[in-house]
């Protein structure tokens, strides 16, 4: 569907009888082969000879003969140029001519033939969306091709050569669409296409004089570009169609590629942007060309639909009906997005300078702007605590609280609100504020900050001006729809009873008929900031949040952490500890101990921690030999085991550093679950990052001389540890953890059984190792790719193993995020393996497999 074909039924002279193609091939070019007629062109053939592919074309049209000659001259020079671009090579006949003049009978006109040797290469599949790398590479190739064509065409300046034209020239799209749609009787099909075409042409009309015209390739689409794979990546190197060469707008050539990149049903509407930036890097576009690009792309898409509708009417078949449905879906997706939004995306993709902000008057001239208090709703806001940000009304509650004294408060524009970050579920949240909410005294007067026309839509007052549109919610106004205002004219008053506080919401957009959303994701924040203006411009007060760049991790909550933009990550690095981030009891314990005594060893807090630790162990284990860091604890236990043989046997050590403290899910300690009775038990630290690992022994070993720990515990760490250990006595929490642990194991083994050659799974409970037997993927690469999918892993120590530990508060939703992230990474390595939606081994399947 990405290739525009002419209406052959209208243009081909059916009465012409051409010479036998096999005879022409043999006599004029000395070649032979099994000729196959091209279905879309009854006078064109393909064949192979000596592992080379060819195309043979006939025509009786003198204008087409001139095009054949022009194309041959251009391509032959192109192939000898400095640009590394290949194309369909024109073959000279026995008389050293590119175009063969065929003998005619007395009553027949002359006809001509030409032969092209087609380039070799691999085309990208058109049924799935290309990667960003592939789209960018196509854009770069298209620009290099135009540059090379321009260089060749300049060599011929001064010679009397005919203008090279192409049937794919979008400058002729309007008449072409009208001609195609004449056969379509359904006005509900015709009218949307015609309306879109007219609107797009009107957008292009004022830009037309600035659009550069050169010899271009009008069809640099995936079906017409061949490439080669180097280091696993596809690189375009050649084009196939000579008939796509001709004069036209540079931007129209790129528009054809943009439309083709959106053909795939799974393509995002902005998937073409890497092609734009790639093209612009090679051949910088003018501002007018950038602004014309989306209207031209819509024209191309409209033309594709018109052709598909025409073909479905004149030659109905399963193939043409399927093509029509695909064209309709593409047209629907493309026209559903606002043109100003896409134009802003295009300008942002090439980092085009932004327009200056227009000048506004004050919206609220009676309000003392400096008295407006500003509420912090960012990820690091101290107003958020203990999960209160999950309250759907928390923004208004906090705004009202901050405005209590002065009766005036405001949210910030361009702020990544933490209260909306929770809705993301691992994806980027729509939490970048494109508006400002104000608390103001009811009755405060609002005036027009600019001249414009008033519209009343869905409880909003909209003032449409020359340079921007102002959207207001929360005003009482007596104005009627269509009222014309000058700057300073009264708009209304803040709604609310006398003496009360009212709310006013403000949005400003450069595009006159585009209502921006209240929030955008981080991906689109830069894009929307080209369209949406800050209300600070008309309030006389800076209400903009500080600009953000690449944000570090800024807050944790339960099993997740969040960066400064509010994107959430499941924390499997071990940093969440046992109870997860942001535990209120842990925070309270740390605060109280810090206010009492901190940074001192050998305190009552350490004694309490030792007692709490022993209460979690069987009665036989009643001596805590030391409390130190995990590595030192194991080294000490191993040293004791070697030095103190018992009846000729070595002491037995239970290593509970990874699975102790309930990380099995089903039990607090693995050695207790397994019915073992070790002499020494080594625990991990229940508090991440703190030296609270312990070596525990039976009473028989209480007289063992143990050296002072190299890394002793502090009082605050011990008090937090007491809080954690006390939480492990809650039976309901342990039961919930056991359920989650079972689910985690089931999902991980499901993934491991899906692609066992790439991933194996070891472990249980909340602690696992991901084993990578194939060198295709290292643990370092896996950790980086999982982080890109919102899963934080520990720093790997070896390339073939990635261990991780989850907190006991891990949720089923976070397990699903991990599963989906692993599946996404593995699918890229083995795309032929299908997806997890297809039958993949479950635990039951694995248990049933014969050994």
PDB file of N, CA, C and O in Angstrom, residues 146 313 517-518 634 653 697 836:
ATOM      1  N   UNK A 146      18.350  12.596  -2.797  1.00  0.00           N
ATOM      2  CA  UNK A 146      17.965  13.883  -3.388  1.00  0.00           C
ATOM      3  C   UNK A 146      19.192  14.739  -3.644  1.00  0.00           C
ATOM      4  O   UNK A 146      19.314  15.396  -4.694  1.00  0.00           O
ATOM      5  N   UNK A 313     -13.649  -0.782  -5.882  1.00  0.00           N
ATOM      6  CA  UNK A 313     -14.889  -0.650  -6.655  1.00  0.00           C
ATOM      7  C   UNK A 313     -14.749  -1.269  -8.040  1.00  0.00           C
ATOM      8  O   UNK A 313     -15.611  -2.027  -8.489  1.00  0.00           O
ATOM      9  N   UNK A 517      -4.417  18.939  26.604  1.00  0.00           N
ATOM     10  CA  UNK A 517      -4.783  18.155  27.781  1.00  0.00           C
ATOM     11  C   UNK A 517      -4.283  18.837  29.046  1.00  0.00           C
ATOM     12  O   UNK A 517      -3.431  19.738  28.992  1.00  0.00           O
ATOM     13  N   UNK A 518      -4.790  18.409  30.179  1.00  0.00           N
ATOM     14  CA  UNK A 518      -4.325  18.970  31.446  1.00  0.00           C
ATOM     15  C   UNK A 518      -2.904  18.528  31.754  1.00  0.00           C
ATOM     16  O   UNK A 518      -2.123  19.272  32.351  1.00  0.00           O
ATOM     17  N   UNK A 634      29.860 -13.862  57.415  1.00  0.00           N
ATOM     18  CA  UNK A 634      30.117 -15.177  56.836  1.00  0.00           C
ATOM     19  C   UNK A 634      31.579 -15.581  57.030  1.00  0.00           C
ATOM     20  O   UNK A 634      31.880 -16.748  57.318  1.00  0.00           O
ATOM     21  N   UNK A 653      27.014 -24.646  59.066  1.00  0.00           N
ATOM     22  CA  UNK A 653      26.570 -23.254  58.979  1.00  0.00           C
ATOM     23  C   UNK A 653      25.331 -23.165  58.090  1.00  0.00           C
ATOM     24  O   UNK A 653      25.315 -23.726  56.992  1.00  0.00           O
ATOM     25  N   UNK A 697      24.407 -18.570  67.377  1.00  0.00           N
ATOM     26  CA  UNK A 697      24.844 -19.922  67.749  1.00  0.00           C
ATOM     27  C   UNK A 697      23.971 -20.468  68.867  1.00  0.00           C
ATOM     28  O   UNK A 697      23.199 -19.746  69.508  1.00  0.00           O
ATOM     29  N   UNK A 836       4.191 -14.341  24.703  1.00  0.00           N
ATOM     30  CA  UNK A 836       3.645 -15.080  25.838  1.00  0.00           C
ATOM     31  C   UNK A 836       2.136 -15.253  25.737  1.00  0.00           C
ATOM     32  O   UNK A 836       1.556 -16.011  26.488  1.00  0.00           O
TER      33      UNK A 836
END
